[in-house]
């Protein structure tokens, strides 16, 4: 019997997951809630309306796939499980790895998972004294979810003190900043390592590297991610083994020992310094935009693997196989992102893309036959190539075809990857 799927979310990640799941011979209709201008069968229920989502999944007999972190942190998986609904993703307790940075840091410390040295504060004066006692630069982080913005990387004590004020005193991130982490700044090369777990085993996904800053050469403020490519040579076989064993498997096993079964995508944001990996953060979901190039390289039925994660049967599946090609995703954003930007601008050129590139939608919406911009990160154009260099050429030739008055993209996505080859 074919199965219906409900994908929750509205970003490029969710469009990419739907796109890949739609290739499964076992899948019937894919619904997306609330979806975007590129996803099919959109259901007008927001990702925070857990009752509405459960009701829809029940009535339409869906296997539900949760894309973003907020509903996971709100306990959507626990809720669906109680109702006997099949749902892919971690429980609320397991999602603490992302929803509380302090919980995650304490977890890493007690389980000896490599990460930056840190202290926790709820008092600005004490945090400031601590910063002044150190002879290295720090990063100041709000404890809770702050839409990817609650992390301030500091170049001096003055910057650190102002970051402490911003989060703890001015409460720029609200209650997410009731407590902060002050941790050592690790200078190195950042990459993304994502695995799929059923609570016992963890199957590595293809490696990738995000480009978080808004401008070329990694300059300007942090964003949700301006582009990504896969695989990345910075995580070679030796480092893959170390990260898989000493970070991913150690995390899954330690969670289990502490009574928490981690099912879902486990994402470790890794900083590599002098050949050694350190965990900067965990996410309990696919990365966005990493998901787009990773799914394009999947040479397996994603539905089978997501079901096996839920059922605890991943070890009975063959290792995930990957296209040997490279994939590159370039995010097309609205000018002004990550600060203010306009919406409702018409985007054209979708029909002219001919070289196999896929246009994953994020901040878009449909208005009749037109596609309008509806967010900061608007599209994630993704292309394969026989080498990283050719994937870069392919993706940049595809994005030329897509136009709108406010289009902005980085021109160097994937370029740093060439330097590791
Ligand atoms: P996070 O949301 O914790 O990943 O932090 C956002 C970004 O801040 C990361 O992607 C890194 O670029 C940077 N970052 C976080 N923690 C550190 C650290 N300890 N040292 C250097 N950079 C960091
Ligand atoms: N690309 C980083 C993230 O998804 O958090």
Short mmCIF file of C-alpha atoms and ligand atoms in Angstrom, two decimals:
data_model
loop_
_atom_site.label_atom_id
_atom_site.label_comp_id
_atom_site.label_asym_id
_atom_site.label_seq_id
_atom_site.Cartn_x
_atom_site.Cartn_y
_atom_site.Cartn_z
CA UNK A 1 0.00 0.00 0.00
CA UNK A 2 1.30 3.45 -0.88
CA UNK A 3 1.79 5.92 1.93
CA UNK A 4 0.96 9.60 2.22
CA UNK A 5 3.57 11.94 3.67
CA UNK A 6 3.21 15.19 5.55
CA UNK A 7 6.36 17.32 5.49
CA UNK A 8 6.28 20.06 8.11
CA UNK A 9 8.06 23.34 7.35
CA UNK A 10 8.37 25.94 4.62
CA UNK A 11 12.04 26.25 3.73
CA UNK A 12 14.42 24.99 1.09
CA UNK A 13 15.21 22.01 3.30
CA UNK A 14 11.58 20.93 3.27
CA UNK A 15 11.27 21.38 -0.50
CA UNK A 16 14.39 19.23 -0.96
CA UNK A 17 13.09 16.51 1.39
CA UNK A 18 9.73 16.46 -0.44
CA UNK A 19 11.50 16.33 -3.80
CA UNK A 20 13.56 13.31 -2.75
CA UNK A 21 10.67 11.53 -1.03
CA UNK A 22 8.51 11.99 -4.13
CA UNK A 23 10.94 9.71 -6.00
CA UNK A 24 10.08 6.75 -3.76
CA UNK A 25 7.89 4.10 -5.33
CA UNK A 26 6.27 3.61 -1.92
CA UNK A 27 5.03 7.16 -1.59
CA UNK A 28 1.64 8.39 -2.76
CA UNK A 29 0.76 12.03 -2.00
CA UNK A 30 3.18 14.42 -0.29
CA UNK A 31 1.56 17.26 1.61
CA UNK A 32 3.56 20.19 2.94
CA UNK A 33 2.49 22.32 5.90
CA UNK A 34 2.61 25.23 5.39
CA UNK A 35 5.01 24.81 2.44
CA UNK A 36 6.10 27.49 -0.04
CA UNK A 37 5.69 28.49 -3.68
CA UNK A 38 7.56 25.42 -4.89
CA UNK A 39 6.10 22.65 -2.75
CA UNK A 40 3.10 20.58 -3.77
CA UNK A 41 -0.20 20.06 -1.97
CA UNK A 42 0.35 22.82 0.56
CA UNK A 43 -1.77 22.63 3.68
CA UNK A 44 -2.39 25.98 5.42
CA UNK A 45 -1.35 24.84 8.90
CA UNK A 46 1.66 26.47 10.52
CA UNK A 47 4.52 24.46 12.02
CA UNK A 48 3.57 25.60 15.54
CA UNK A 49 -0.04 24.39 15.34
CA UNK A 50 0.66 20.91 16.70
CA UNK A 51 -3.03 20.04 17.18
CA UNK A 52 -3.91 21.10 13.64
CA UNK A 53 -1.00 19.10 12.23
CA UNK A 54 -1.89 15.98 14.23
CA UNK A 55 -5.48 16.23 13.10
CA UNK A 56 -4.44 16.51 9.46
CA UNK A 57 -1.96 13.61 9.71
CA UNK A 58 -4.59 11.42 11.33
CA UNK A 59 -7.32 12.18 8.78
CA UNK A 60 -4.99 11.67 5.82
CA UNK A 61 -3.15 8.68 7.24
CA UNK A 62 0.26 10.34 6.89
CA UNK A 63 3.80 9.45 7.79
CA UNK A 64 5.01 12.83 9.07
CA UNK A 65 8.50 14.26 8.50
CA UNK A 66 9.42 17.25 10.66
CA UNK A 67 11.85 19.66 8.96
CA UNK A 68 12.59 22.55 11.39
CA UNK A 69 13.64 22.62 15.03
CA UNK A 70 10.80 24.62 16.58
CA UNK A 71 8.07 21.96 16.42
CA UNK A 72 10.61 19.35 17.58
CA UNK A 73 11.50 21.49 20.59
CA UNK A 74 7.78 21.95 21.24
CA UNK A 75 7.32 18.17 21.46
CA UNK A 76 5.57 17.34 18.20
CA UNK A 77 7.09 13.85 18.07
CA UNK A 78 5.95 12.98 21.61
CA UNK A 79 2.48 14.24 20.79
CA UNK A 80 2.18 12.28 17.54
CA UNK A 81 3.55 9.13 19.22
CA UNK A 82 0.92 9.35 21.96
CA UNK A 83 -1.74 9.51 19.26
CA UNK A 84 -0.24 6.47 17.51
CA UNK A 85 0.84 8.54 14.48
CA UNK A 86 4.07 7.69 12.66
CA UNK A 87 6.45 10.62 12.77
CA UNK A 88 10.11 11.10 11.88
CA UNK A 89 12.32 13.20 14.16
CA UNK A 90 13.62 13.36 17.74
CA UNK A 91 11.51 13.59 20.89
CA UNK A 92 11.35 16.81 22.89
CA UNK A 93 13.96 15.52 25.32
CA UNK A 94 16.29 14.50 22.51
CA UNK A 95 15.74 17.88 20.84
CA UNK A 96 17.33 19.56 23.88
CA UNK A 97 20.64 19.03 22.10
CA UNK A 98 19.54 22.00 19.99
CA UNK A 99 16.86 23.76 22.03
CA UNK A 100 19.13 24.38 25.02
CA UNK A 101 22.72 25.18 24.21
CA UNK A 102 23.52 24.92 27.93
CA UNK A 103 22.03 21.44 28.13
CA UNK A 104 24.11 20.48 25.09
CA UNK A 105 27.34 21.92 26.54
CA UNK A 106 26.82 20.14 29.88
CA UNK A 107 26.03 16.92 28.00
CA UNK A 108 29.23 17.20 25.96
CA UNK A 109 31.29 17.97 29.04
CA UNK A 110 30.07 15.01 31.09
CA UNK A 111 30.47 12.67 28.11
CA UNK A 112 33.87 13.98 27.01
CA UNK A 113 32.75 15.02 23.55
CA UNK A 114 35.27 17.54 22.15
CA UNK A 115 33.93 21.09 22.34
CA UNK A 116 35.08 24.58 23.37
CA UNK A 117 35.82 25.38 27.06
CA UNK A 118 32.93 27.34 28.59
CA UNK A 119 31.18 28.84 31.62
CA UNK A 120 27.50 29.60 32.14
CA UNK A 121 26.13 32.88 33.52
CA UNK A 122 22.85 34.57 34.37
CA UNK A 123 24.62 37.61 35.83
CA UNK A 124 26.21 40.17 33.49
CA UNK A 125 28.75 41.43 36.03
CA UNK A 126 30.08 37.93 36.73
CA UNK A 127 30.19 37.13 33.01
CA UNK A 128 32.18 40.32 32.40
CA UNK A 129 34.68 39.51 35.16
CA UNK A 130 35.13 36.05 33.68
CA UNK A 131 35.81 37.47 30.20
CA UNK A 132 38.37 39.89 31.66
CA UNK A 133 40.20 37.01 33.35
CA UNK A 134 40.77 35.14 30.07
CA UNK A 135 43.66 35.43 27.65
CA UNK A 136 41.68 34.24 24.64
CA UNK A 137 38.72 35.49 22.58
CA UNK A 138 35.24 34.20 23.30
CA UNK A 139 31.86 33.52 21.73
CA UNK A 140 28.77 34.56 23.68
CA UNK A 141 25.64 32.44 23.15
CA UNK A 142 22.06 32.75 24.29
CA UNK A 143 20.87 29.45 25.80
CA UNK A 144 17.61 29.03 23.88
CA UNK A 145 16.42 29.02 20.29
CA UNK A 146 16.85 32.44 18.68
CA UNK A 147 16.28 31.66 15.00
CA UNK A 148 20.01 31.14 14.51
CA UNK A 149 20.84 34.65 15.76
CA UNK A 150 21.73 34.18 19.43
CA UNK A 151 25.45 33.62 18.87
CA UNK A 152 27.94 36.50 18.95
CA UNK A 153 31.52 35.78 17.89
CA UNK A 154 33.78 38.35 19.57
CA UNK A 155 37.16 39.81 18.55
CA UNK A 156 37.94 41.58 21.82
CA UNK A 157 36.91 41.90 25.45
CA UNK A 158 34.91 45.03 24.58
CA UNK A 159 32.90 43.10 22.01
CA UNK A 160 32.33 40.31 24.51
CA UNK A 161 31.10 42.74 27.15
CA UNK A 162 28.73 44.36 24.70
CA UNK A 163 27.48 40.88 23.64
CA UNK A 164 26.81 40.02 27.29
CA UNK A 165 24.81 43.26 27.63
CA UNK A 166 22.87 42.55 24.43
CA UNK A 167 21.76 39.09 25.50
CA UNK A 168 21.54 39.20 29.32
CA UNK A 169 20.59 42.84 29.96
CA UNK A 170 18.89 44.20 26.83
CA UNK A 171 17.24 40.81 26.30
CA UNK A 172 17.46 41.16 22.53
CA UNK A 173 16.60 37.46 22.19
CA UNK A 174 13.95 37.50 24.92
CA UNK A 175 13.82 34.58 27.35
CA UNK A 176 16.18 32.59 25.11
CA UNK A 177 18.82 34.85 26.68
CA UNK A 178 18.00 34.35 30.37
CA UNK A 179 21.25 32.44 30.63
CA UNK A 180 24.33 32.62 28.44
CA UNK A 181 27.34 30.53 27.56
CA UNK A 182 30.70 32.23 27.31
CA UNK A 183 32.99 29.88 25.44
CA UNK A 184 36.42 29.84 23.90
CA UNK A 185 36.49 31.01 20.30
CA UNK A 186 37.99 28.25 18.21
CA UNK A 187 39.61 29.47 15.03
CA UNK A 188 39.65 26.90 12.30
CA UNK A 189 37.62 25.62 9.36
CA UNK A 190 33.93 24.94 9.83
CA UNK A 191 32.03 22.06 8.22
CA UNK A 192 28.76 20.20 8.69
CA UNK A 193 28.49 16.54 9.65
CA UNK A 194 25.02 15.04 9.59
CA UNK A 195 24.01 11.50 10.46
CA UNK A 196 20.70 9.65 10.54
CA UNK A 197 20.06 7.72 13.75
CA UNK A 198 17.51 5.29 15.09
CA UNK A 199 18.75 5.61 18.67
CA UNK A 200 21.31 2.81 18.36
CA UNK A 201 23.20 3.26 15.12
CA UNK A 202 23.96 6.36 13.11
CA UNK A 203 24.38 6.30 9.34
CA UNK A 204 26.55 9.16 8.06
CA UNK A 205 25.04 11.43 5.46
CA UNK A 206 27.36 12.95 2.85
CA UNK A 207 29.66 15.65 4.20
CA UNK A 208 28.99 19.29 3.40
CA UNK A 209 30.08 22.84 4.08
CA UNK A 210 27.81 25.83 4.57
CA UNK A 211 28.65 29.50 3.84
CA UNK A 212 27.15 31.40 6.75
CA UNK A 213 28.22 34.98 6.06
CA UNK A 214 26.23 37.23 3.75
CA UNK A 215 29.11 38.47 1.58
CA UNK A 216 31.80 36.80 -0.54
CA UNK A 217 34.97 35.62 1.23
CA UNK A 218 32.93 34.92 4.37
CA UNK A 219 32.52 38.59 5.22
CA UNK A 220 29.61 40.43 6.82
CA UNK A 221 27.02 39.23 9.31
CA UNK A 222 25.96 35.63 9.87
CA UNK A 223 22.90 34.36 8.02
CA UNK A 224 20.93 31.12 7.99
CA UNK A 225 23.32 29.98 5.24
CA UNK A 226 24.01 31.44 1.78
CA UNK A 227 24.99 28.22 0.04
CA UNK A 228 26.47 24.80 0.58
CA UNK A 229 28.23 22.04 -1.30
CA UNK A 230 28.75 18.32 -0.86
CA UNK A 231 31.03 16.47 -0.38
CA UNK A 232 33.72 18.57 1.29
CA UNK A 233 37.34 17.43 1.12
CA UNK A 234 38.05 19.15 4.43
CA UNK A 235 36.39 16.12 6.08
CA UNK A 236 38.59 13.37 4.67
CA UNK A 237 38.24 9.64 5.46
CA UNK A 238 40.38 9.90 8.56
CA UNK A 239 38.41 12.82 9.97
CA UNK A 240 35.13 11.14 9.02
CA UNK A 241 36.11 8.16 11.16
CA UNK A 242 37.04 10.38 14.10
CA UNK A 243 33.85 12.47 13.89
CA UNK A 244 31.65 9.41 13.37
CA UNK A 245 33.11 7.51 16.34
CA UNK A 246 34.13 10.20 18.79
CA UNK A 247 31.29 12.64 18.24
CA UNK A 248 28.24 11.12 16.53
CA UNK A 249 28.23 7.56 17.92
CA UNK A 250 29.42 8.77 21.30
CA UNK A 251 26.54 11.24 21.39
CA UNK A 252 23.89 8.67 20.40
CA UNK A 253 25.20 6.11 22.90
CA UNK A 254 25.55 8.61 25.73
CA UNK A 255 22.01 9.86 25.08
CA UNK A 256 20.76 6.27 25.29
CA UNK A 257 22.68 5.68 28.52
CA UNK A 258 20.99 8.78 29.92
CA UNK A 259 17.61 7.35 28.93
CA UNK A 260 17.03 9.38 25.76
CA UNK A 261 16.64 7.59 22.44
CA UNK A 262 17.79 9.90 19.66
CA UNK A 263 15.90 9.24 16.42
CA UNK A 264 16.28 11.60 13.51
CA UNK A 265 18.96 13.65 11.81
CA UNK A 266 21.78 14.59 14.16
CA UNK A 267 23.77 17.53 12.83
CA UNK A 268 27.11 18.43 14.36
CA UNK A 269 28.48 21.84 13.41
CA UNK A 270 32.20 21.10 13.49
CA UNK A 271 35.22 23.39 13.76
CA UNK A 272 38.44 21.75 12.61
CA UNK A 273 41.54 23.18 14.29
CA UNK A 274 44.95 21.59 13.72
CA UNK A 275 43.24 18.53 12.25
CA UNK A 276 41.04 18.01 15.33
CA UNK A 277 37.24 18.33 15.30
CA UNK A 278 35.33 20.32 17.94
CA UNK A 279 31.54 20.48 18.18
CA UNK A 280 30.32 24.10 17.95
CA UNK A 281 26.67 23.16 18.09
CA UNK A 282 24.25 20.34 17.61
CA UNK A 283 21.15 20.59 15.47
CA UNK A 284 18.49 17.90 15.65
CA UNK A 285 17.41 18.17 12.03
CA UNK A 286 18.85 18.50 8.55
CA UNK A 287 20.81 21.67 7.88
CA UNK A 288 19.42 24.29 5.55
CA UNK A 289 20.95 24.77 2.94
CA UNK A 290 23.13 21.64 3.47
CA UNK A 291 20.06 19.47 2.90
CA UNK A 292 19.71 20.63 -0.71
CA UNK A 293 23.08 19.37 -2.09
CA UNK A 294 22.97 16.31 0.20
CA UNK A 295 19.56 15.15 -1.03
CA UNK A 296 20.62 15.70 -4.65
CA UNK A 297 23.45 13.21 -4.11
CA UNK A 298 21.31 10.55 -2.41
CA UNK A 299 21.32 7.29 -4.35
CA UNK A 300 18.87 5.51 -2.06
CA UNK A 301 15.21 5.61 -1.15
CA UNK A 302 15.06 8.26 1.57
CA UNK A 303 11.62 7.05 2.68
CA UNK A 304 13.03 3.62 3.61
CA UNK A 305 15.72 5.22 5.75
CA UNK A 306 13.37 7.61 7.54
CA UNK A 307 11.01 4.74 8.37
CA UNK A 308 13.95 2.66 9.64
CA UNK A 309 14.99 5.57 11.89
CA UNK A 310 11.51 5.61 13.42
CA UNK A 311 11.30 1.80 13.68
CA UNK A 312 14.81 1.32 15.09
CA UNK A 313 15.87 -0.87 12.17
CA UNK A 314 18.59 1.16 10.46
CA UNK A 315 21.16 -1.61 10.98
CA UNK A 316 19.16 -3.88 8.66
CA UNK A 317 19.53 -1.46 5.72
CA UNK A 318 22.55 -1.30 3.41
CA UNK A 319 24.88 1.68 3.93
CA UNK A 320 23.49 4.80 2.29
CA UNK A 321 24.99 5.17 -1.19
CA UNK A 322 25.86 8.49 -2.77
CA UNK A 323 26.29 9.79 -6.28
CA UNK A 324 30.00 10.30 -6.83
CA UNK A 325 29.28 13.72 -8.28
CA UNK A 326 29.53 16.99 -6.36
CA UNK A 327 26.49 19.14 -5.67
CA UNK A 328 26.42 22.87 -5.03
CA UNK A 329 23.50 24.96 -3.76
CA UNK A 330 23.54 28.74 -4.17
CA UNK A 331 20.97 30.64 -2.13
CA UNK A 332 19.25 33.51 -3.91
CA UNK A 333 18.24 36.00 -1.25
CA UNK A 334 16.31 39.25 -1.15
CA UNK A 335 18.61 42.33 -1.10
CA UNK A 336 18.99 43.52 2.48
CA UNK A 337 18.83 40.04 4.08
CA UNK A 338 19.65 39.22 6.92
CA UNK A 339 18.29 42.63 7.98
CA UNK A 340 15.29 44.18 6.24
CA UNK A 341 14.16 43.30 2.73
CA UNK A 342 11.10 43.58 0.54
CA UNK A 343 8.57 40.87 -0.23
CA UNK A 344 6.05 40.20 -3.02
CA UNK A 345 8.52 40.80 -5.87
CA UNK A 346 7.81 38.70 -8.95
CA UNK A 347 10.48 36.13 -9.87
CA UNK A 348 10.86 34.88 -13.45
CA UNK A 349 13.00 32.50 -15.45
CA UNK A 350 12.11 29.15 -13.88
CA UNK A 351 11.34 27.59 -17.27
CA UNK A 352 14.73 28.48 -18.76
CA UNK A 353 16.75 26.20 -16.51
CA UNK A 354 18.03 23.39 -18.68
CA UNK A 355 21.18 21.85 -17.25
CA UNK A 356 19.58 19.57 -14.66
CA UNK A 357 19.77 22.13 -11.88
CA UNK A 358 16.90 22.05 -9.41
CA UNK A 359 15.36 25.20 -8.01
CA UNK A 360 14.39 24.52 -4.41
CA UNK A 361 12.04 27.18 -3.11
CA UNK A 362 12.29 28.71 0.38
CA UNK A 363 10.85 32.22 0.89
CA UNK A 364 8.42 32.15 -2.05
CA UNK A 365 4.69 32.00 -2.52
CA UNK A 366 2.38 31.44 -5.46
CA UNK A 367 -0.02 34.13 -6.60
CA UNK A 368 -2.05 32.72 -9.46
CA UNK A 369 0.58 31.61 -11.98
CA UNK A 370 3.21 33.95 -10.58
CA UNK A 371 5.94 33.20 -8.05
CA UNK A 372 6.57 36.03 -5.59
CA UNK A 373 9.33 36.49 -3.03
CA UNK A 374 8.16 35.95 0.53
CA UNK A 375 11.28 35.87 2.71
CA UNK A 376 14.99 36.58 3.12
CA UNK A 377 16.34 33.37 1.67
CA UNK A 378 14.17 32.93 -1.41
CA UNK A 379 15.52 30.08 -3.57
CA UNK A 380 18.26 27.46 -3.34
CA UNK A 381 19.40 26.57 -6.84
CA UNK A 382 21.27 23.28 -6.75
CA UNK A 383 23.29 21.51 -9.45
CA UNK A 384 25.40 18.40 -9.80
CA UNK A 385 28.73 18.16 -11.61
CA UNK A 386 31.41 15.54 -12.14
CA UNK A 387 33.75 17.64 -10.02
CA UNK A 388 33.20 20.44 -7.52
CA UNK A 389 34.46 22.86 -10.17
CA UNK A 390 31.92 21.69 -12.75
CA UNK A 391 29.08 21.72 -10.20
CA UNK A 392 30.00 25.34 -9.43
CA UNK A 393 29.96 26.20 -13.15
CA UNK A 394 26.60 24.45 -13.59
CA UNK A 395 24.91 26.13 -10.65
CA UNK A 396 26.12 29.62 -11.55
CA UNK A 397 24.98 29.21 -15.16
CA UNK A 398 21.55 28.15 -13.84
CA UNK A 399 21.09 31.09 -11.49
CA UNK A 400 21.69 33.59 -14.29
CA UNK A 401 18.35 32.54 -15.73
CA UNK A 402 16.40 33.45 -12.62
CA UNK A 403 15.72 37.13 -12.17
CA UNK A 404 13.92 39.58 -9.94
CA UNK A 405 14.58 43.14 -8.94
CA UNK A 406 15.83 42.29 -5.45
CA UNK A 407 17.92 39.20 -6.26
CA UNK A 408 21.18 38.84 -4.28
CA UNK A 409 23.57 35.92 -4.12
CA UNK A 410 27.16 35.22 -3.17
CA UNK A 411 29.43 34.63 -6.15
CA UNK A 412 31.91 32.31 -4.42
CA UNK A 413 29.88 29.37 -3.13
CA UNK A 414 32.00 26.20 -3.19
CA UNK A 415 35.21 28.10 -3.99
CA UNK A 416 36.77 27.44 -0.59
CA UNK A 417 36.09 23.74 -1.17
CA UNK A 418 38.43 23.83 -4.17
CA UNK A 419 41.26 24.93 -1.90
CA UNK A 420 41.01 21.74 0.20
CA UNK A 421 41.35 19.42 -2.82
P1 LIG B 1 26.05 28.12 16.42
O1 LIG B 1 24.63 28.58 16.17
O2 LIG B 1 26.33 27.73 17.82
O3 LIG B 1 26.55 27.18 15.38
O4 LIG B 1 26.93 29.40 16.11
C1 LIG B 1 26.80 30.11 14.91
C2 LIG B 1 28.15 30.31 14.29
O5 LIG B 1 29.01 30.95 15.21
C3 LIG B 1 28.86 29.01 13.96
O6 LIG B 1 28.44 28.50 12.74
C4 LIG B 1 30.30 29.45 13.96
O7 LIG B 1 30.62 30.08 12.75
C5 LIG B 1 30.32 30.46 15.07
N1 LIG B 1 30.75 29.84 16.35
C6 LIG B 1 29.98 29.25 17.29
N2 LIG B 1 30.72 28.79 18.32
C7 LIG B 1 32.00 29.10 18.03
C8 LIG B 1 33.25 28.90 18.69
N3 LIG B 1 33.35 28.32 19.88
N4 LIG B 1 34.36 29.36 18.08
C9 LIG B 1 34.31 29.97 16.88
N5 LIG B 1 33.17 30.21 16.20
C10 LIG B 1 32.02 29.77 16.76
N1 LIG B 2 22.96 25.70 7.81
C1 LIG B 2 22.98 25.72 9.22
C2 LIG B 2 21.74 25.28 9.87
O1 LIG B 2 20.90 24.67 9.25
O2 LIG B 2 21.60 25.51 11.05
#
